């Protein structure tokens, strides 16, 4: 009888999750636990929602070996469209949302056309959209803020799901949040069991049981911590539902579909991808069109949370989105980054921003630290790949 094939967990795959935990605990010690309060955990999720959304779309661009520098400006344009239509033209919020999505889609198609059909380097095209988008935002808003936006719209970025609260520990506890955590636990366990069965079916090596238990246990502790803190506050933010659905959708696309595999193939070797029959022009076009749609969603969420549209909205968002992808493990060429990795990278950036602000560091010091973290993460990632 054959011995069971086992292989130790590749810790590199979970390095960023461990880094996230370490960074969070460091700031917990530095701030006296302020970053662990229920209110701050809620703020951490809401403040990073648009960065997570942008990082999900940006990863697809990064996997092709490119980036999109115009996302922050397109976020601002889409938010401005919503603000103008609701405040000035008194349109329904749904009409304004559809208009913003249309503008985002058209901007993505604009970039996709120049990149895929005319073979203009994405860096140049998106640098142009960054400048044009910011100028267009100031022109549309006339350098003014449009607001306040109605409560039914701001619910998208600042609202919470219905709650069922019970007295607990000198405060209250939301049972809906606890139930969501239990559902997440069940999903994690079922996914792990399914993965093990699939590996055994095709005679692939599996991780030792104790390592699997430790891995699942750590993930469940993280999930429980966040949902418990939300339960102690106002419950589950609506924007968390939006993020969850987008992350699940794009994780499925990149890992389970032909379209997702084509992106990885294009990033690995564009010439080989073309010779293998992949329509690289089509892939480039839909990747950048998709990025425009994600910018529109982020613009809607941002303007909803701020209850207004401002000319400076989305400033430097492209840098945080790009950094999230690379910190999350996307290589500079032929990336092997994943959607989950990009999300973890986004929250590492968010925890850094949040922790440094709570500790009282100035914005110039914060930029130095974020730059050093980005450079260090990419350096370690590439050196480990070269060594391997």
Coordinates of N, CA and C in Angstrom, one line a residue, residues 58-67 115 122 262-268 270 280 283-284 287-288 331-335:
X58 N -6.9 46.4 -10.0 CA -5.5 46.7 -10.3 C -4.6 45.4 -10.5
X59 N -5.0 44.4 -9.7 CA -4.2 43.2 -9.8 C -4.2 42.6 -11.2
X60 N -5.4 42.7 -11.9 CA -5.5 42.2 -13.2 C -4.5 42.9 -14.1
X61 N -4.4 44.2 -13.9 CA -3.4 45.0 -14.7 C -2.0 44.6 -14.4
X62 N -1.7 44.4 -13.1 CA -0.4 44.1 -12.7 C 0.0 42.7 -13.2
X63 N -1.0 41.8 -13.3 CA -0.7 40.4 -13.7 C -0.3 40.4 -15.2
X64 N -0.7 41.4 -16.0 CA -0.3 41.5 -17.4 C 1.1 42.2 -17.5
X65 N 1.7 42.6 -16.4 CA 3.0 43.2 -16.4 C 2.9 44.7 -16.5
X66 N 1.7 45.3 -16.2 CA 1.5 46.8 -16.3 C 0.8 47.3 -15.1
X67 N 0.5 48.6 -15.1 CA -0.2 49.2 -14.0 C -1.2 50.2 -14.6
X115 N -4.3 50.9 -25.6 CA -3.3 49.8 -25.2 C -3.4 48.6 -26.1
X122 N 0.9 51.1 -21.6 CA -0.1 51.4 -20.6 C 0.3 52.5 -19.6
X262 N -5.9 33.2 -18.9 CA -5.3 34.0 -20.0 C -4.5 35.2 -19.5
X263 N -5.0 35.8 -18.4 CA -4.3 37.0 -17.9 C -3.0 36.5 -17.3
X264 N -2.9 35.4 -16.6 CA -1.7 34.9 -16.0 C -0.7 34.5 -17.2
X265 N -1.3 33.9 -18.2 CA -0.4 33.5 -19.4 C 0.2 34.7 -20.1
X266 N -0.7 35.8 -20.2 CA -0.2 37.0 -20.9 C 0.9 37.7 -20.1
X267 N 0.8 37.7 -18.7 CA 1.8 38.3 -17.9 C 3.1 37.5 -17.9
X268 N 2.9 36.1 -18.0 CA 4.1 35.3 -17.9 C 5.0 35.4 -19.2
X270 N 4.0 37.2 -23.0 CA 3.0 37.7 -24.0 C 3.2 37.0 -25.4
X280 N -4.5 38.3 -27.3 CA -3.9 39.2 -26.3 C -4.6 40.6 -26.3
X283 N -7.7 40.5 -24.3 CA -7.4 40.4 -22.9 C -7.0 41.8 -22.3
X284 N -6.1 42.5 -23.0 CA -5.8 43.8 -22.6 C -7.0 44.7 -22.5
X287 N -9.3 43.9 -19.5 CA -8.7 44.1 -18.3 C -8.8 45.6 -17.9
X288 N -8.5 46.5 -18.9 CA -8.6 47.9 -18.6 C -10.0 48.5 -18.6
X331 N 4.5 39.7 -8.6 CA 5.8 39.9 -9.1 C 5.8 41.0 -10.1
X332 N 7.0 41.6 -10.4 CA 7.0 42.7 -11.3 C 6.8 42.3 -12.8
X333 N 7.0 41.0 -13.0 CA 6.8 40.5 -14.4 C 6.4 39.0 -14.3
X334 N 5.3 38.7 -15.0 CA 4.8 37.4 -14.9 C 4.3 37.1 -13.5
X335 N 3.5 38.0 -12.9 CA 3.2 37.9 -11.5 C 2.4 36.7 -11.2

